[in-house]
Amino acid sequence: MDIAGIAQTRYTTKAFDPSRTIPASLMAQLRTVLRLSPSSVNSQPWHFVVAASSGAKERIAKAMQGPYAYNEPKVLNASHVVVLCGKAALDDAHLEAIVAQENRDGRFLAPENMATQDKSRRFYVNLHRDEWKDERTWIDRQVYLALGTLLLAAGAVGVDACTMEGFDGDALDAELGLSRRSLRPLVVVALGYRAADDFNAGLPKSRLPEDVVLTEL
Amino acid sequence: MDIAGIAQTRYTTKAFDPSRTIPASLMAQLRTVLRLSPSSVNSQPWHFVVAASSGAKERIAKAMQGPYAYNEPKVLNASHVVVLCGKAALDDAHLEAIVAQENRDGRFLAPENMATQDKSRRFYVNLHRDEWKDERTWIDRQVYLALGTLLLAAGAVGVDACTMEGFDGDALDAELGLSRRSLRPLVVVALGYRAADDFNAGLPKSRLPEDVVLTEL
């Protein structure tokens, strides 16, 4: 599979065709890619809110007003919109849910491995929370890792995407009740198909040359 | 392409076969995927250090000692090791290099678009630096976005990977002279092929169920 070719041809879609919907089978694949994303110590410190209906997209678009109004049409015209949220913290309930799931999934061949795995994960969680004091930004990095897998996966299945950091997080929280669920909205991705007049579709991708961004030791 | 299947079968390799090397054509694809990774306002706030030779991998392994010694064999036995670094800041020289590259690549159909694009990018850089005071963590999130694309791409081309946050950043800096180049090492990825006895290859992947991590509005 020519994954470099997919990385070359995927791009940030600035205008979506409102008449086109991503087939359910493809959205199921992209949801699965998000859910299966790797994360540090399998912490899965995220939640994904998906809007498919017009009404749901209008709710998200309430966060694309005022200085963020340039993003409103992308949300309204896309087929699906995903809000990638980070958890406020990796609390006990979450850590217990993870290790219980790992147990159900059969990752512990010896019973004592379950406690070892739980202890190891908590060591890193405590390290980030108590010593390095970067639990939140550590969480946020994992959410962006999931974002990276989503964007490449979308390109691989021929779905166009637009990633937006420009939105009113407080408005989105008020509309979706995220902080009540201990979630913080970090980034929004519109998914769908480019409009015929999307100016960005015709422009070449631009990146710094390899000798600038990469050193071979 | 069954990208969800790739997400399902890729996994964190805990033991690499030291006798196997990633073909140059595949490594070229993965380097390209890294370089082409999307980033907020095309900021590309990263640098990738790649080790292929035994000597180069030994240099990186100097950061996998003491409490991080469990990661040393992964670095030494992998085919290639990539250190993903974040820039210390998005300084003028970097921002000028990006817009000049965009111009060379033909992204500005009208000459005035170049200044508009530069101004827009600087608005967001200044917002993160001066108002939100999260420039560094904003940069770090973009590096993890690139990490996400690298890991899925590796899976897509049949290359195994192990991501490591467990290393001595100061030791890596001392060995590679990163801070002299205004770079911070964020995460290390070993790439190669699993050893026959990698215990993790036989264990099922475990993730929380979709109804826990995803809400459909």
Coordinates of C-alpha atoms in Angstrom, one line a residue:
Chain A
M1 CA 0.0 0.0 0.0
D2 CA 1.3 3.4 -1.0
I3 CA 0.9 5.1 2.3
A4 CA 3.3 7.9 1.4
G5 CA 1.1 8.6 -1.6
I6 CA -1.9 8.8 0.6
A7 CA -0.1 11.2 2.9
Q8 CA 0.8 13.3 -0.2
T9 CA -2.8 13.4 -1.6
R10 CA -4.7 14.0 1.6
Y11 CA -5.1 17.6 2.4
T12 CA -7.1 20.1 4.5
T13 CA -10.5 20.5 2.9
K14 CA -11.7 24.1 3.2
A15 CA -15.2 23.6 1.6
F16 CA -17.3 20.5 1.8
D17 CA -20.1 19.3 -0.5
P18 CA -23.2 19.3 1.7
S19 CA -25.0 16.8 -0.5
R20 CA -22.5 14.0 0.2
T21 CA -22.6 11.7 3.2
I22 CA -19.8 9.3 4.2
P23 CA -21.2 5.7 3.9
A24 CA -21.8 4.1 7.3
S25 CA -19.3 1.3 6.6
L26 CA -16.5 3.9 6.1
M27 CA -17.5 5.9 9.2
A28 CA -17.5 2.6 11.2
Q29 CA -13.9 2.1 10.0
L30 CA -12.9 5.6 11.1
R31 CA -14.6 5.2 14.5
T32 CA -12.7 2.0 14.9
V33 CA -9.4 3.6 14.0
L34 CA -10.0 6.3 16.6
R35 CA -11.0 3.8 19.3
L36 CA -8.0 1.6 18.5
S37 CA -5.5 4.4 18.6
P38 CA -2.4 3.7 20.6
S39 CA -1.8 5.9 23.7
S40 CA 0.9 6.0 26.4
V41 CA 0.5 3.0 28.8
N42 CA -2.8 2.3 27.0
S43 CA -4.3 5.2 28.9
Q44 CA -7.0 6.0 26.3
P45 CA -7.5 9.4 28.0
W46 CA -10.1 10.6 25.5
H47 CA -13.7 10.8 24.4
F48 CA -14.9 11.3 20.9
V49 CA -18.2 13.1 20.2
V50 CA -19.6 12.5 16.7
A51 CA -22.2 14.6 15.0
A52 CA -23.9 13.2 11.9
S53 CA -27.3 14.8 11.8
S54 CA -27.9 18.4 10.7
G55 CA -29.2 19.1 14.2
A56 CA -26.1 17.7 15.8
K57 CA -23.8 19.6 13.5
E58 CA -25.7 22.8 14.3
R59 CA -25.0 22.2 18.0
I60 CA -21.3 22.0 17.3
A61 CA -21.5 25.1 15.0
K62 CA -22.6 27.2 18.0
A63 CA -18.9 27.1 18.9
M64 CA -18.0 28.5 15.5
Q65 CA -19.3 32.0 15.9
G66 CA -17.7 35.4 16.1
P67 CA -14.0 35.1 15.5
Y68 CA -14.4 31.5 14.6
A69 CA -17.3 32.0 12.1
Y70 CA -14.9 31.1 9.3
N71 CA -15.2 27.5 10.5
E72 CA -19.0 27.4 10.7
P73 CA -19.6 26.3 7.1
K74 CA -17.1 23.5 7.3
V75 CA -19.0 22.1 10.3
L76 CA -22.4 22.5 8.7
N77 CA -21.5 21.2 5.3
A78 CA -19.4 18.3 6.3
S79 CA -20.9 14.8 6.4
H80 CA -19.7 14.1 10.0
V81 CA -18.0 16.1 12.6
V82 CA -15.8 14.7 15.4
V83 CA -15.0 16.6 18.6
L84 CA -11.8 15.0 20.1
C85 CA -11.9 15.6 23.9
G86 CA -9.3 14.9 26.5
K87 CA -10.3 13.7 29.9
A88 CA -9.8 16.2 32.7
A89 CA -7.7 13.6 34.6
L90 CA -6.9 9.9 34.7
D91 CA -8.9 9.1 37.8
D92 CA -9.3 5.8 39.6
A93 CA -12.5 4.8 37.9
H94 CA -10.9 5.2 34.4
L95 CA -7.8 3.3 35.4
E96 CA -9.9 0.5 36.9
A97 CA -12.0 0.4 33.7
I98 CA -8.9 0.0 31.6
V99 CA -7.3 -2.8 33.5
A100 CA -10.7 -4.6 33.8
Q101 CA -11.1 -4.4 30.0
E102 CA -7.6 -5.7 29.5
N103 CA -8.5 -8.6 31.7
R104 CA -11.7 -9.3 29.8
D105 CA -9.8 -9.0 26.5
G106 CA -7.4 -11.7 27.7
R107 CA -4.2 -9.8 28.1
F108 CA -3.3 -11.4 31.4
L109 CA -2.0 -15.0 30.9
A110 CA -1.1 -15.2 34.6
P111 CA -3.5 -13.7 37.2
E112 CA -0.7 -11.6 38.9
N113 CA 0.0 -9.8 35.6
M114 CA -3.2 -7.8 36.1
A115 CA -1.9 -6.2 39.2
T116 CA 1.5 -5.6 37.7
Q117 CA 0.0 -3.9 34.7
D118 CA -2.2 -1.7 36.8
K119 CA 0.7 -0.7 39.1
S120 CA 2.9 0.1 36.1
R121 CA 0.3 2.3 34.5
R122 CA -0.4 4.1 37.8
F123 CA 3.3 4.7 38.2
Y124 CA 3.3 6.7 35.0
V125 CA 0.1 8.5 35.8
N126 CA 1.4 9.5 39.2
L127 CA 4.7 10.6 37.7
H128 CA 2.9 12.9 35.3
R129 CA 0.4 14.2 37.8
D130 CA 2.5 14.6 40.9
E131 CA 6.1 14.9 39.8
W132 CA 6.2 16.3 36.3
K133 CA 2.8 18.1 36.8
D134 CA 1.9 17.7 33.2
E135 CA -0.9 15.3 33.4
R136 CA -3.2 17.5 31.3
T137 CA -0.7 18.1 28.5
W138 CA 0.3 14.5 28.6
I139 CA -3.3 13.6 28.0
D140 CA -3.6 16.2 25.3
R141 CA -0.6 14.7 23.4
Q142 CA -2.3 11.3 23.3
V143 CA -5.5 12.9 21.9
Y144 CA -3.4 14.4 19.1
L145 CA -1.8 11.0 18.5
A146 CA -5.4 9.7 17.9
L147 CA -6.0 12.7 15.7
G148 CA -3.0 11.7 13.6
T149 CA -4.3 8.2 13.0
L150 CA -7.8 9.6 12.1
L151 CA -6.4 12.0 9.5
L152 CA -4.2 9.4 7.8
A153 CA -7.0 6.8 8.0
A154 CA -9.5 9.2 6.4
G155 CA -7.1 9.9 3.6
A156 CA -6.6 6.1 3.1
V157 CA -10.4 5.5 2.7
G158 CA -10.9 8.6 0.4
V159 CA -12.6 10.8 3.0
D160 CA -11.7 14.4 3.1
A161 CA -11.0 16.2 6.4
C162 CA -10.6 19.6 8.0
T163 CA -9.0 19.9 11.4
M164 CA -10.0 22.9 13.4
E165 CA -8.5 24.3 16.6
G166 CA -10.4 27.5 16.0
F167 CA -13.6 27.2 18.0
D168 CA -15.0 28.6 21.3
G169 CA -14.3 25.9 23.8
D170 CA -16.6 27.4 26.4
A171 CA -19.5 27.5 24.0
L172 CA -18.9 23.9 23.0
D173 CA -18.8 22.9 26.6
A174 CA -22.0 24.8 27.3
E175 CA -23.7 23.1 24.4
L176 CA -22.5 19.6 24.9
G177 CA -22.0 19.5 28.7
L178 CA -18.5 18.3 28.4
S179 CA -17.0 19.6 31.7
R180 CA -19.9 17.9 33.6
R181 CA -18.4 14.7 32.1
S182 CA -14.9 15.7 33.0
L183 CA -14.0 16.3 29.3
R184 CA -12.2 19.1 27.6
P185 CA -12.7 19.7 23.8
L186 CA -9.3 19.9 22.2
V187 CA -9.8 19.8 18.5
V188 CA -12.7 19.4 16.0
V189 CA -12.4 17.4 12.7
A190 CA -14.9 17.8 9.9
L191 CA -15.1 14.8 7.7
G192 CA -16.8 14.5 4.3
Y193 CA -16.1 15.2 0.7
R194 CA -14.7 18.4 -0.9
A195 CA -16.9 20.8 -2.7
A196 CA -16.2 21.3 -6.4
D197 CA -15.0 24.9 -5.6
D198 CA -12.7 24.1 -2.7
F199 CA -9.8 26.4 -3.5
N200 CA -7.4 24.3 -1.4
A201 CA -8.0 21.1 -3.4
G202 CA -6.1 22.6 -6.3
L203 CA -3.2 24.0 -4.4
P204 CA 0.0 21.9 -4.0
K205 CA 0.9 20.6 -0.5
S206 CA 3.8 22.4 1.0
R207 CA 6.3 21.1 3.5
L208 CA 9.8 22.0 4.5
P209 CA 12.4 19.8 2.8
E210 CA 13.6 16.6 4.4
D211 CA 17.1 17.9 5.1
V212 CA 15.5 20.7 7.2
V213 CA 13.2 18.5 9.3
L214 CA 15.1 15.3 9.5
T215 CA 18.6 14.4 10.6
E216 CA 20.1 11.0 9.9
L217 CA 22.6 10.3 12.7
Chain B
M1 CA -8.1 -0.4 1.9
D2 CA -9.0 -2.0 5.2
I3 CA -7.5 0.7 7.5
A4 CA -9.5 -0.4 10.5
G5 CA -8.0 -3.9 10.0
I6 CA -4.5 -2.3 10.0
A7 CA -5.3 -0.4 13.2
Q8 CA -6.5 -3.7 14.6
T9 CA -3.4 -5.7 13.7
R10 CA -0.7 -3.1 14.4
Y11 CA 0.6 -3.3 18.0
T12 CA 3.4 -2.3 20.3
T13 CA 6.3 -4.6 19.6
K14 CA 8.3 -5.3 22.8
A15 CA 11.1 -7.3 21.2
F16 CA 12.6 -6.8 17.8
D17 CA 14.5 -9.2 15.6
P18 CA 18.0 -7.7 15.4
S19 CA 18.7 -9.5 12.1
R20 CA 16.0 -7.8 10.1
T21 CA 16.3 -4.4 8.4
I22 CA 13.5 -2.3 7.0
P23 CA 14.0 -1.9 3.2
A24 CA 15.2 1.5 2.2
S25 CA 12.1 2.0 0.0
L26 CA 9.8 1.5 3.0
M27 CA 11.8 3.7 5.3
A28 CA 11.7 6.4 2.6
Q29 CA 7.9 6.1 2.7
L30 CA 7.8 6.4 6.5
R31 CA 10.1 9.4 6.4
T32 CA 7.8 11.0 3.8
V33 CA 4.8 10.3 6.0
L34 CA 6.5 12.1 8.9
R35 CA 7.5 15.0 6.8
L36 CA 4.1 15.4 5.2
S37 CA 2.2 15.2 8.5
P38 CA -0.4 17.9 9.0
S39 CA 0.1 20.4 11.8
S40 CA -1.8 23.4 13.0
V41 CA -1.4 26.4 10.6
N42 CA 1.2 24.2 8.8
S43 CA 3.6 25.1 11.5
Q44 CA 5.7 21.9 11.2
P45 CA 7.2 22.6 14.7
W46 CA 9.3 19.5 14.7
H47 CA 12.5 17.7 13.8
F48 CA 13.0 14.0 13.4
V49 CA 16.3 12.3 14.2
V50 CA 16.7 8.9 12.6
A51 CA 19.2 6.3 13.6
A52 CA 19.9 3.3 11.3
S53 CA 23.4 2.2 12.0
S54 CA 24.4 0.3 15.1
G55 CA 26.5 3.2 16.2
A56 CA 23.7 5.6 15.9
K57 CA 21.3 3.4 17.8
E58 CA 23.9 3.0 20.5
R59 CA 24.0 6.8 20.9
I60 CA 20.2 6.9 21.4
A61 CA 20.4 3.9 23.8
K62 CA 22.6 6.1 26.1
A63 CA 19.2 7.6 27.1
M64 CA 17.8 4.2 28.0
Q65 CA 19.8 3.4 31.1
G66 CA 19.0 3.2 34.8
P67 CA 15.2 3.3 35.2
Y68 CA 14.8 3.3 31.5
A69 CA 17.0 0.2 30.8
Y70 CA 14.0 -1.8 29.9
N71 CA 13.8 0.2 26.7
E72 CA 17.5 -0.3 25.7
P73 CA 17.1 -3.6 23.9
K74 CA 14.2 -2.2 21.8
V75 CA 16.5 0.6 20.6
L76 CA 19.5 -1.6 19.9
N77 CA 17.5 -4.4 18.2
A78 CA 15.2 -2.3 16.1
S79 CA 16.0 -1.7 12.5
H80 CA 15.6 2.1 12.8
V81 CA 14.9 4.4 15.6
V82 CA 13.3 7.8 15.3
V83 CA 13.5 10.6 17.9
L84 CA 10.6 12.9 17.5
C85 CA 11.5 16.4 18.7
G86 CA 9.6 19.6 19.2
K87 CA 11.0 22.9 18.5
A88 CA 11.7 25.1 21.5
A89 CA 9.7 27.9 19.9
L90 CA 8.2 29.0 16.6
D91 CA 10.8 31.7 15.9
D92 CA 10.9 34.2 13.1
A93 CA 13.4 32.2 11.1
H94 CA 11.2 29.1 11.2
L95 CA 8.0 31.1 10.2
E96 CA 9.9 32.8 7.4
A97 CA 11.2 29.4 6.1
I98 CA 7.6 28.0 6.1
V99 CA 6.1 30.9 4.1
A100 CA 9.0 31.0 1.7
Q101 CA 8.6 27.2 1.1
E102 CA 4.9 27.6 0.6
N103 CA 5.7 30.3 -2.0
R104 CA 8.2 28.1 -3.8
D105 CA 5.7 25.3 -3.7
G106 CA 3.2 27.4 -5.5
R107 CA 0.6 27.9 -2.9
F108 CA 0.1 31.7 -3.5
L109 CA -1.8 32.3 -6.7
A110 CA -1.9 36.0 -6.0
P111 CA 1.3 37.7 -4.6
E112 CA -0.6 39.3 -1.7
N113 CA -1.7 35.9 -0.5
M114 CA 1.8 35.3 0.8
A115 CA 1.6 38.1 3.3
T116 CA -1.9 37.2 4.3
Q117 CA -0.9 33.6 5.0
D118 CA 2.2 34.7 7.0
K119 CA 0.1 37.1 9.0
S120 CA -2.6 34.5 9.8
R121 CA 0.0 32.0 11.0
R122 CA 1.7 34.5 13.2
F123 CA -1.7 35.5 14.7
Y124 CA -2.1 31.9 16.0
V125 CA 1.6 31.6 17.0
N126 CA 1.3 34.9 19.0
L127 CA -2.0 33.7 20.5
H128 CA -0.5 30.6 21.9
R129 CA 2.8 32.3 22.9
D130 CA 1.5 35.5 24.4
E131 CA -2.1 35.1 25.4
W132 CA -2.7 31.4 26.1
K133 CA 0.9 30.8 27.1
D134 CA 0.9 27.3 25.8
E135 CA 3.2 27.5 22.8
R136 CA 5.3 24.6 24.0
T137 CA 2.5 22.2 24.7
W138 CA 0.8 23.4 21.4
I139 CA 4.0 22.4 19.6
D140 CA 4.1 19.1 21.5
R141 CA 0.6 18.2 20.4
Q142 CA 1.5 18.6 16.8
V143 CA 4.5 16.3 17.2
Y144 CA 2.2 13.7 18.6
L145 CA -0.1 14.2 15.6
A146 CA 2.9 13.3 13.4
L147 CA 3.6 10.3 15.7
G148 CA 0.0 9.1 15.1
T149 CA 0.5 9.2 11.3
L150 CA 3.8 7.4 11.6
L151 CA 2.4 4.6 13.7
L152 CA -0.5 3.9 11.5
A153 CA 1.7 4.2 8.4
A154 CA 4.1 1.7 9.8
G155 CA 1.3 -0.7 10.4
A156 CA 0.1 -0.1 6.8
V157 CA 3.4 -1.1 5.3
G158 CA 4.0 -4.1 7.6
V159 CA 6.6 -2.4 9.8
D160 CA 6.4 -3.1 13.6
A161 CA 6.8 -0.2 16.0
C162 CA 7.4 0.5 19.7
T163 CA 6.8 4.0 21.0
M164 CA 8.8 5.0 24.1
E165 CA 8.2 8.0 26.4
G166 CA 10.5 6.3 28.9
F167 CA 14.0 7.7 28.3
D168 CA 16.4 10.2 29.9
G169 CA 15.7 13.4 27.9
D170 CA 18.8 15.1 29.4
A171 CA 21.0 12.2 28.4
L172 CA 19.6 12.2 24.9
D173 CA 20.1 16.0 24.7
A174 CA 23.7 15.7 25.8
E175 CA 24.4 12.9 23.3
L176 CA 22.6 14.5 20.3
G177 CA 23.1 18.2 21.1
L178 CA 19.4 18.9 20.7
S179 CA 19.0 22.0 22.9
R180 CA 21.8 23.6 21.0
R181 CA 19.5 23.3 18.0
S182 CA 16.5 24.5 20.0
L183 CA 15.0 21.1 20.0
R184 CA 13.4 19.0 22.7
P185 CA 13.1 15.2 22.5
L186 CA 9.5 14.2 23.1
V187 CA 9.1 10.6 22.1
V188 CA 11.2 7.8 20.6
V189 CA 9.9 5.2 18.1
A190 CA 11.7 2.0 17.4
L191 CA 10.8 0.5 14.0
G192 CA 11.6 -2.9 12.7
Y193 CA 10.3 -6.4 12.8
R194 CA 9.1 -8.4 15.8
A195 CA 11.2 -11.1 17.3
A196 CA 9.8 -14.6 17.2
D197 CA 9.5 -14.5 21.0
D198 CA 7.8 -11.1 21.4
F199 CA 5.2 -11.9 24.1
N200 CA 3.1 -8.9 23.1
A201 CA 2.6 -10.2 19.5
G202 CA 0.4 -13.0 20.8
L203 CA -1.7 -11.0 23.2
P204 CA -5.0 -9.5 22.0
K205 CA -5.3 -5.8 21.7
S206 CA -7.4 -4.2 24.4
R207 CA -9.4 -1.0 24.1
L208 CA -12.4 0.4 26.0
P209 CA -15.7 -0.3 24.1
E210 CA -17.1 2.2 21.7
D211 CA -20.0 3.2 23.9
V212 CA -17.5 4.3 26.6
V213 CA -15.2 6.4 24.4
L214 CA -17.6 7.7 21.8
T215 CA -20.9 9.6 22.0
E216 CA -23.0 10.0 18.9
L217 CA -24.9 13.3 19.4

